[in-house]
CSV table of C-alpha atoms in Angstrom, one decimal:
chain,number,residue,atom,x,y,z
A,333,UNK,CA,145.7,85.9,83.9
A,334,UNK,CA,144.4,84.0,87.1
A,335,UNK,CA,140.7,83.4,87.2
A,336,UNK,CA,139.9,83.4,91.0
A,337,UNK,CA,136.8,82.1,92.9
A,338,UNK,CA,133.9,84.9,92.4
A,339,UNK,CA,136.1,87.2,90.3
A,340,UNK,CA,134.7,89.3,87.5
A,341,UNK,CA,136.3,87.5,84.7
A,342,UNK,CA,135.1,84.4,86.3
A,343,UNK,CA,131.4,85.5,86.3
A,344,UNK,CA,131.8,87.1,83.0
A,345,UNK,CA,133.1,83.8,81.5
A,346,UNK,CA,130.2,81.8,83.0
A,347,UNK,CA,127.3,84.4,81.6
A,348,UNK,CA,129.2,83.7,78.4
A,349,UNK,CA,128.9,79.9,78.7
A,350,UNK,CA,125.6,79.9,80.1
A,351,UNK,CA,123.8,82.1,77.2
A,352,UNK,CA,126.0,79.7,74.6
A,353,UNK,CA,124.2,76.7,75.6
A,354,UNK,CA,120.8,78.5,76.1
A,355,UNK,CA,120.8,79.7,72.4
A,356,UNK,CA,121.7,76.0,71.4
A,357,UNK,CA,119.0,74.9,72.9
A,358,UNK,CA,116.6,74.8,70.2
A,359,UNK,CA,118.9,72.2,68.1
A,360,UNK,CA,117.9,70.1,70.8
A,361,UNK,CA,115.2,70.4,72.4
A,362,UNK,CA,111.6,69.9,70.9
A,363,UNK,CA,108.9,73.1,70.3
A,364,UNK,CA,106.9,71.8,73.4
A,365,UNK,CA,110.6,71.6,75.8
A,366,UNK,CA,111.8,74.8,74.4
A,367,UNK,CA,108.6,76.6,75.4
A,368,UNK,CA,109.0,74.9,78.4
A,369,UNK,CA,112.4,76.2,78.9
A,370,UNK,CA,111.3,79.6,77.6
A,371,UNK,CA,108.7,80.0,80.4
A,372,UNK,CA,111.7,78.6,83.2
A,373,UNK,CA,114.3,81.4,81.9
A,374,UNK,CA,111.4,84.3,82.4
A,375,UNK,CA,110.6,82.9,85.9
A,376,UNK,CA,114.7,83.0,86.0
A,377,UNK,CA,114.4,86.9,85.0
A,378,UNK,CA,111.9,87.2,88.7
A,379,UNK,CA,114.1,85.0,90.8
A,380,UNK,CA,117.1,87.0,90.2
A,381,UNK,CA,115.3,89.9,91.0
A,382,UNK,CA,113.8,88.3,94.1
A,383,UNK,CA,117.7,87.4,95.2
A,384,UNK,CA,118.4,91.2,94.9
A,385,UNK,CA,116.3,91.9,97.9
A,386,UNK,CA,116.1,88.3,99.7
A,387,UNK,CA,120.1,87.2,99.5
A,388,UNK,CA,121.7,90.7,99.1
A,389,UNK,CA,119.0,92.5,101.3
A,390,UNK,CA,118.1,90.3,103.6
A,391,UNK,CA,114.2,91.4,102.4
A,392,UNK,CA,111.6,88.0,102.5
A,393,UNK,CA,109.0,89.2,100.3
A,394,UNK,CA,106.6,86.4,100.0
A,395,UNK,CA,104.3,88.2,97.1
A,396,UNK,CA,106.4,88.7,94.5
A,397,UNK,CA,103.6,87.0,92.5
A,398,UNK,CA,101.6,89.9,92.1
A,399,UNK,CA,104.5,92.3,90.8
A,400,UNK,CA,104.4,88.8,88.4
A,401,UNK,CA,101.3,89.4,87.2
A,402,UNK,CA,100.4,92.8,87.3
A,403,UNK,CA,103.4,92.9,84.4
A,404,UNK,CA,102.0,89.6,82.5
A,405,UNK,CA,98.0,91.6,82.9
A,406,UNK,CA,99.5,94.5,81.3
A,407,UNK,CA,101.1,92.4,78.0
A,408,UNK,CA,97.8,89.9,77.9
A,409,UNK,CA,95.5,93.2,78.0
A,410,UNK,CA,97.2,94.5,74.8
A,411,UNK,CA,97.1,91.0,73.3
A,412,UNK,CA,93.5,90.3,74.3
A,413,UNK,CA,92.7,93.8,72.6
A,414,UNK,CA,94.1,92.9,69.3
A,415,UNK,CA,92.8,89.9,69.2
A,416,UNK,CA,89.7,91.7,69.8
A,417,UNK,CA,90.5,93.7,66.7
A,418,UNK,CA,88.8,96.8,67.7
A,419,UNK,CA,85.8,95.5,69.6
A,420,UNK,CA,85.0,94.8,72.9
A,421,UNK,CA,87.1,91.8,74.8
A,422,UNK,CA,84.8,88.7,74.6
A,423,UNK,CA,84.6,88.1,78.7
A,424,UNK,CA,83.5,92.3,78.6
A,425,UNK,CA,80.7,91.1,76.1
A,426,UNK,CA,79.4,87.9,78.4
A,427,UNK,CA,79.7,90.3,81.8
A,428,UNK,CA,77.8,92.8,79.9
A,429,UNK,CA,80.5,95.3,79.9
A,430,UNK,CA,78.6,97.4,76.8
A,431,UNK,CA,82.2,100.3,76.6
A,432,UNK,CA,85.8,99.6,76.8
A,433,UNK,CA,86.9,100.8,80.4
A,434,UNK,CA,89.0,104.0,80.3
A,435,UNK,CA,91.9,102.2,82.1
A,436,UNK,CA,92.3,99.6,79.4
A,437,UNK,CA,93.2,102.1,75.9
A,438,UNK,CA,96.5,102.8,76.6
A,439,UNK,CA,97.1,98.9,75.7
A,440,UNK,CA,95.7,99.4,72.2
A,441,UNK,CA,99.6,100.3,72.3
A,442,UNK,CA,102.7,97.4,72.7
A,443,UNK,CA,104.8,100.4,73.6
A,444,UNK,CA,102.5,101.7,76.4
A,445,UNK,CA,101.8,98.1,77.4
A,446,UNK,CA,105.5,97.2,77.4
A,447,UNK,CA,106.1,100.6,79.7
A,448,UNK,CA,103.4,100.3,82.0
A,449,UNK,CA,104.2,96.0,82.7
A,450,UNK,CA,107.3,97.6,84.1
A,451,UNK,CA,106.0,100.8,85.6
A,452,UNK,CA,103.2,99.4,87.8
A,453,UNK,CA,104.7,97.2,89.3
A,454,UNK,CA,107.3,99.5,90.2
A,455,UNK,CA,105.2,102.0,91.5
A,456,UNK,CA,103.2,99.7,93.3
A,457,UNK,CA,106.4,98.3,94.9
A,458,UNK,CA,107.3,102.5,95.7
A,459,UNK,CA,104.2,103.1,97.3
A,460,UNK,CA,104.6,99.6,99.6
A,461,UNK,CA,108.2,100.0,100.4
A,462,UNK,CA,108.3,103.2,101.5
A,463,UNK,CA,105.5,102.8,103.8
A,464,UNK,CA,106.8,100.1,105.0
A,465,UNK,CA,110.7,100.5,105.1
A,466,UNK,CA,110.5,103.9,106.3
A,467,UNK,CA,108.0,102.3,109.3
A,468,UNK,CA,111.3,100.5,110.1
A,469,UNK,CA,108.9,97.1,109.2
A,470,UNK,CA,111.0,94.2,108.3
A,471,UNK,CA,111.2,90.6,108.7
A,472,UNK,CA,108.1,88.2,109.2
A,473,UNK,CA,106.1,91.0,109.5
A,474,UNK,CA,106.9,92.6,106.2
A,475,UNK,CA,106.6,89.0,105.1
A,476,UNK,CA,103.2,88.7,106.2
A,477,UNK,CA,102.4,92.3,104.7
A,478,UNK,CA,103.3,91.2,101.7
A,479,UNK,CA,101.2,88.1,101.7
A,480,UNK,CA,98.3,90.2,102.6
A,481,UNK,CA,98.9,92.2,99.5
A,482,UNK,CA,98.5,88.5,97.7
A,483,UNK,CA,95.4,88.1,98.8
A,484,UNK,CA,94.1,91.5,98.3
A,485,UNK,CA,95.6,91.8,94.4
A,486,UNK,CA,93.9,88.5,93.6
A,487,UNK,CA,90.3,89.0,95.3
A,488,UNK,CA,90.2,92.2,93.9
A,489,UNK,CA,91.2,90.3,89.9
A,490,UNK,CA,88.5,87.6,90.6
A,491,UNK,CA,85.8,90.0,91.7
A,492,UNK,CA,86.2,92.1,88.7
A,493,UNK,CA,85.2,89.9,86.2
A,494,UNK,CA,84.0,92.2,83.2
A,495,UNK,CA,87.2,94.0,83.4
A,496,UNK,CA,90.0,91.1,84.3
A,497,UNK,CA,88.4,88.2,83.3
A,498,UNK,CA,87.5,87.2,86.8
A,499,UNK,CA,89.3,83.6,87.5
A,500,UNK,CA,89.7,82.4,84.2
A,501,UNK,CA,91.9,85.4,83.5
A,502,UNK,CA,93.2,86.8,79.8
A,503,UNK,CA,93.8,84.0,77.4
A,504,UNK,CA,92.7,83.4,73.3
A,505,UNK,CA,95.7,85.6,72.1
A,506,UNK,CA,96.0,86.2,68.3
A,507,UNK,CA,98.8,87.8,67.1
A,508,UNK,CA,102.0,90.1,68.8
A,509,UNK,CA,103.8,93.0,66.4
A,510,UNK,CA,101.6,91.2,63.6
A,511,UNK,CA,103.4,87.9,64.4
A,512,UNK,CA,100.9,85.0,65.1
A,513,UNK,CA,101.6,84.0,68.8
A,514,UNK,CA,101.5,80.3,68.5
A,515,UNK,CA,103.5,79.7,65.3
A,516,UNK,CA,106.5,77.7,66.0
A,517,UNK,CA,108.6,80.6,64.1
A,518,UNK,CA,107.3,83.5,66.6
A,519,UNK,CA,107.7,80.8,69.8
A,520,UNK,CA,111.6,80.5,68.9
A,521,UNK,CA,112.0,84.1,68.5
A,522,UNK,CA,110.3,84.7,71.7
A,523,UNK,CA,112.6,82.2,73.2
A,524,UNK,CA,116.2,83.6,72.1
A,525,UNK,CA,114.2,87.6,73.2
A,526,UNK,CA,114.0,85.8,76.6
A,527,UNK,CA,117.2,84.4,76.1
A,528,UNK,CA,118.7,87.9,75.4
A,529,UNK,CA,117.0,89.6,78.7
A,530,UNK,CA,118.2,86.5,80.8
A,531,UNK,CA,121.9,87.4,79.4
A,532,UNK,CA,120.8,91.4,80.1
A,533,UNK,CA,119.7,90.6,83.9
A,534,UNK,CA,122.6,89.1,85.0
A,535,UNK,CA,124.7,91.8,83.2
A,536,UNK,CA,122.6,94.3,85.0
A,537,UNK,CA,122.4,92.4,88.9
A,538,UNK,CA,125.7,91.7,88.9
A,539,UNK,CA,127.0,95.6,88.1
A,540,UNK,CA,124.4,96.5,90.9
A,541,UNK,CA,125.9,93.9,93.1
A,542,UNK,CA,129.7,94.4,92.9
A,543,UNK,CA,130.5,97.9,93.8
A,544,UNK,CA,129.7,100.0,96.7
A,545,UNK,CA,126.0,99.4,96.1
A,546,UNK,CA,126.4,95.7,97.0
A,547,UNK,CA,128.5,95.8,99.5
A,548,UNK,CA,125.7,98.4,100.8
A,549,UNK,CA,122.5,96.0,100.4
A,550,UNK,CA,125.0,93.0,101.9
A,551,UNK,CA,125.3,95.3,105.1
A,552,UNK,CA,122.0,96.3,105.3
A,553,UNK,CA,121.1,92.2,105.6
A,554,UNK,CA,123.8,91.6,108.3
A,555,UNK,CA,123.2,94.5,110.2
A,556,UNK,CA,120.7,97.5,109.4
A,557,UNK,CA,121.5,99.7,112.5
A,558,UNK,CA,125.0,99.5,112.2
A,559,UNK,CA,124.6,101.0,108.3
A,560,UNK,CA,122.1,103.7,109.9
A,561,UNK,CA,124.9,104.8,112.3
A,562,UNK,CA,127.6,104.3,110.1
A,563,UNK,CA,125.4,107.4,108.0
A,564,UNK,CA,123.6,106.0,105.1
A,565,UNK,CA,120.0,105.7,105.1
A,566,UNK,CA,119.0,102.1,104.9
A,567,UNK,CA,115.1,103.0,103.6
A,568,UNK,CA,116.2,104.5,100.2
A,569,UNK,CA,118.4,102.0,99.6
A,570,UNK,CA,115.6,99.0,100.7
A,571,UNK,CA,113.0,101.2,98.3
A,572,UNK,CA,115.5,101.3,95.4
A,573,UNK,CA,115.9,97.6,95.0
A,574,UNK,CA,112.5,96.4,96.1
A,575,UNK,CA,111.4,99.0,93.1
A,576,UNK,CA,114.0,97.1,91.3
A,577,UNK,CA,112.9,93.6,91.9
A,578,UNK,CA,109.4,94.5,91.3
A,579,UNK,CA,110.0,95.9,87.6
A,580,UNK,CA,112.4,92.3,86.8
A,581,UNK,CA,108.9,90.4,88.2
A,582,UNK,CA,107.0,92.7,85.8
A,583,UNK,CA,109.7,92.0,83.1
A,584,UNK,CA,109.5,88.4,83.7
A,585,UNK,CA,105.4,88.4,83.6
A,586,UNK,CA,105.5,89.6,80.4
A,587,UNK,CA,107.7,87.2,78.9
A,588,UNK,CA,105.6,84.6,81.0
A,589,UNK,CA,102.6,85.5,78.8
A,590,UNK,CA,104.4,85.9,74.9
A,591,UNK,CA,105.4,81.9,76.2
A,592,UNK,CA,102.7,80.4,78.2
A,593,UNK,CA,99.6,82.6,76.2
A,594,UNK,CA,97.7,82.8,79.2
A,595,UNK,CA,97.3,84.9,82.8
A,596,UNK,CA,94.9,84.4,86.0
A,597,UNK,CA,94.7,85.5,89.2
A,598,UNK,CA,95.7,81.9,90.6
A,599,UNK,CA,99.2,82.6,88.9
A,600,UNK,CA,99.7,85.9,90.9
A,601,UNK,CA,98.6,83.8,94.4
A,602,UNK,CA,100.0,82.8,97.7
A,603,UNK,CA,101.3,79.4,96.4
A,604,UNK,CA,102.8,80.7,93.1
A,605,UNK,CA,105.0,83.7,95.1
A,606,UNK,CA,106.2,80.8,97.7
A,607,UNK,CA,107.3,78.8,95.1
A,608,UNK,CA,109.5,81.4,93.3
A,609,UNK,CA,111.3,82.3,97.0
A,610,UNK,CA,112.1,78.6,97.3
A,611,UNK,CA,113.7,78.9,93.4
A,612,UNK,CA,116.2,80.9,94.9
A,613,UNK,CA,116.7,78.7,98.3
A,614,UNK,CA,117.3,75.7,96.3
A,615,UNK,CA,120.0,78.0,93.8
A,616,UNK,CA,121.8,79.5,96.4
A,617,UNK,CA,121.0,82.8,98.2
A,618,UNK,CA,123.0,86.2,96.8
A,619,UNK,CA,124.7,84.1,93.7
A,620,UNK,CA,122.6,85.7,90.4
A,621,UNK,CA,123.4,82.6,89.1
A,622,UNK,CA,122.2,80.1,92.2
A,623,UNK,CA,118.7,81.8,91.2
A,624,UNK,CA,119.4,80.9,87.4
A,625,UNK,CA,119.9,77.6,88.0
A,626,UNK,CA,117.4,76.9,91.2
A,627,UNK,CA,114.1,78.2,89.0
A,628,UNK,CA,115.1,76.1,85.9
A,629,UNK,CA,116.0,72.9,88.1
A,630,UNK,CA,112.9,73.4,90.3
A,631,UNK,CA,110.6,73.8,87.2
A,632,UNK,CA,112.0,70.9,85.6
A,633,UNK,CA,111.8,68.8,88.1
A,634,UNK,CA,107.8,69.6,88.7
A,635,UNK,CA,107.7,69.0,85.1
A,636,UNK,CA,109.0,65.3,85.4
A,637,UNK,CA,107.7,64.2,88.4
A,638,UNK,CA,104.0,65.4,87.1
A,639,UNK,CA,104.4,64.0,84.3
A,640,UNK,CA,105.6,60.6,85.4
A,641,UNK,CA,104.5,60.1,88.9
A,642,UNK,CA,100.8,62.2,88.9
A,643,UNK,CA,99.7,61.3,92.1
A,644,UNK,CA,102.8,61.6,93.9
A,645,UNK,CA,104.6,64.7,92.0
A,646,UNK,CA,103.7,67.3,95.3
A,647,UNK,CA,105.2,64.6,97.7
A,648,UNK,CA,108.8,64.4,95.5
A,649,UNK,CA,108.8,68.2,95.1
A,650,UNK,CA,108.3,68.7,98.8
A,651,UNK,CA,110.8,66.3,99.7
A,652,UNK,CA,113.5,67.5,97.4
A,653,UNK,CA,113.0,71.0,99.1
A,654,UNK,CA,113.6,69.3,102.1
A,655,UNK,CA,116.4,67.5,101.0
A,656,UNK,CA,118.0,70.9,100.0
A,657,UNK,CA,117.4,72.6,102.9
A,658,UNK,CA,118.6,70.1,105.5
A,659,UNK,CA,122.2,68.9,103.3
A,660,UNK,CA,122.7,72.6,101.1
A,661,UNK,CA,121.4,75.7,103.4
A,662,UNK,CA,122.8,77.8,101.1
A,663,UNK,CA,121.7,75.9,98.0
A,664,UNK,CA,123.3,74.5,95.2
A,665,UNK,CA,125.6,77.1,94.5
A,666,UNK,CA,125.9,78.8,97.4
A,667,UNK,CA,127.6,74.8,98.9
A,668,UNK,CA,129.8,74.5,95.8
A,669,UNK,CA,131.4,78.2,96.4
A,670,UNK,CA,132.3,77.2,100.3
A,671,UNK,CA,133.2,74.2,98.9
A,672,UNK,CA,136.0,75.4,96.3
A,673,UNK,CA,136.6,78.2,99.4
A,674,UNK,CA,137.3,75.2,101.5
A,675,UNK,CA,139.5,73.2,98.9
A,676,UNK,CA,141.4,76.2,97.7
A,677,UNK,CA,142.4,77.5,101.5
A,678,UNK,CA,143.5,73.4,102.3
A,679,UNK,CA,145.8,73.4,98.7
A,680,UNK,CA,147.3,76.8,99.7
A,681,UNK,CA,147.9,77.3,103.3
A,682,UNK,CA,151.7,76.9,103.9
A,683,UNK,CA,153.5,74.0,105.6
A,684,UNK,CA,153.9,75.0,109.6
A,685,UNK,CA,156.9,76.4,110.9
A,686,UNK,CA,159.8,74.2,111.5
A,687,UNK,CA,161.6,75.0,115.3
A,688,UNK,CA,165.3,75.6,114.3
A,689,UNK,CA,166.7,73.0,115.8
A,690,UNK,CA,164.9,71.0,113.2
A,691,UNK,CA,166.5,73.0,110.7
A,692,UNK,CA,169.8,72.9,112.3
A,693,UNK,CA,169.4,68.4,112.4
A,694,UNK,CA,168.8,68.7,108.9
A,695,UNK,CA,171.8,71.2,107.8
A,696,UNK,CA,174.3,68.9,110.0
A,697,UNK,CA,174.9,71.8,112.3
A,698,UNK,CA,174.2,72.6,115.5
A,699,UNK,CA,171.7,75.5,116.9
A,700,UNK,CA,173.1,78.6,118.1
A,701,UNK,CA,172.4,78.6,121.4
A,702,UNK,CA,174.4,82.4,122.0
């Protein structure tokens, strides 16, 4: 069997690899890397979604961060209820919040928390799409739209204090499924989970990505009023996978908090949703796994350069984006694909024709001129 460039087999080979050496991570990596790593695979799990409807769409959403943290809210209201253990949240006690608001006892449940981290977001992302997409309201302007929802999401968090935690957010987690959250057991098992779901996603984007579907979304990016004409209806499809991407952000937020044991409005902000587009810019637009590798690199890197350089960490980060964006436009993986492209069509392109009176010198014989 030939493996080709972008094949199935290839990409299923590669998800095989790439889970292999995440789940033998923890043989080498210490409990603070690995929850490190743990947090870069869920933000992995929100940038794959994000290329679903950036690099396959053609859809800049540049607020991704609150389908981010409505879905981490939603886990760290259920946590911040049991570690409550039956009484009031202690940032309801100090805002003088004297009954549990109605809106927060169906997270008494991990079940209903688990359901609704994925359904709000996505409903949220319904309401917003459709209004938008069937508006015919793309491009910056969505992108602004979406911004604007940023900045609405996290006023409204900050002003509510007794009922979000205002700025300081949900934090002071006790236990999850009666496992203690910060036990170095429970942090490994939430890391191979994440693991698991990273392995899931790409199962799951690249199935939506290599039929008809894709090649669907891929046209709608190039050229929506050709698909319109052509007899499809580009809004469904625009609504389907922004619904889509918004439940992987909400997926990915709650993962976010089982690692990191903390949400606040300033996660969910402008800056925060501008850095996971750029995750996927630096992997490779409308690869899966350019968005993989592009969040883990980017995060690692902010790691490193705050931790050794800082006072000069923002200054490296910014200059490696633009280092990326001027040498690889289409990112890390997006340049090594042309790149193969470019060496495999040089390798196999056949030798040009030879005139036959070449052939004729070479035989010994003369053409035939009749």
């Amino acid at each position: 069997m030939k493996l080709t460039l972008g094949s199935t087999q290839t990409k299923a080979i590669a998800t095989v690899i790439l889970i292999a050496l995440l789940c033998l991570a923890p043989m080498a990596l210490s409990e603070f890397r690995l929850g490190l790593l743990g947090k870069f695979l869920a933000f992995a799990i929100l940038a794959m979604g994000l290329d679903l409807i950036w690099g396959y769409t053609g859809i800049l959403s540049l607020g991704h961060g609150v389908y981010f943290g409505l879905g981490a809210y939603c886990m760290a209201m259920h946590l911040k209820l049991v570690a409550s253990d039956g009484g009031l949240p202690d940032f309801m006690s100090w805002s003088g919040v004297e009954k549990l608001p109605w809106f927060w006892a169906p997270f008494h449940s991990a079940g209903a928390a688990l359901l609704l981290a994925i359904a709000v977001p996505t409903l949220v992302a319904l309401f917003l799409g459709y209004l938008t997409f069937r508006n015919r309201i793309r491009g910056s302007f969505f992108s602004i739209l979406s911004q604007a929802l940023v900045i609405i999401t996290v006023t409204l968090f900050v002003g509510q204090q007794g009922y979000t935690g205002g700025s300081n957010g949900l934090t002071s987690f006790s236990t999850f499924l009666g496992m203690p959250v910060g036990d170095p057991a429970t942090k490994t098992l939430f890391y191979y989970v994440t693991v698991v779901l990273v392995g899931l996603v790409i199962c799951f984007c690249l199935w939506l990505t290599s039929g008809k579907l894709g090649n669907i979304l891929i046209a709608i990016r190039d050229s929506e009023n050709r698909v319109r004409f052509l007899g499809y209806n580009p809004v469904a499809y625009k609504v389907f996978i922004y619904c889509v991407s918004a439940a992987l952000a909400g997926l990915a937020g709650v993962m976010f908090v089982l690692h990191e044991g903390i949400i606040s409005p300033a996660q969910m902000g402008i800056v925060p949703s501008i850095e996971m587009v750029l995750w996927v810019a630096v992997g490779g637009r409308a690869t899966i796994f350019g968005a993989i590798i592009g969040t883990i690199l980017t995060n690692s890197a902010k790691t490193t350069f705050s931790e050794a350089y800082p006072d000069w960490w923002p200054i490296l980060i910014g200059a490696m984006f633009i280092v990326v964006t001027m040498f690889l436009p289409k990112g890390i993986v997006g340049s090594i694909h042309d790149l193969l492209k470019r060496r495999k069509k040089t390798t196999s392109s056949p030798a040009s024709p030879r005139s036959s009176a070449s052939l004729a010198a070479t035989a010994g014989t003369e053409p035939n001129n009749t």
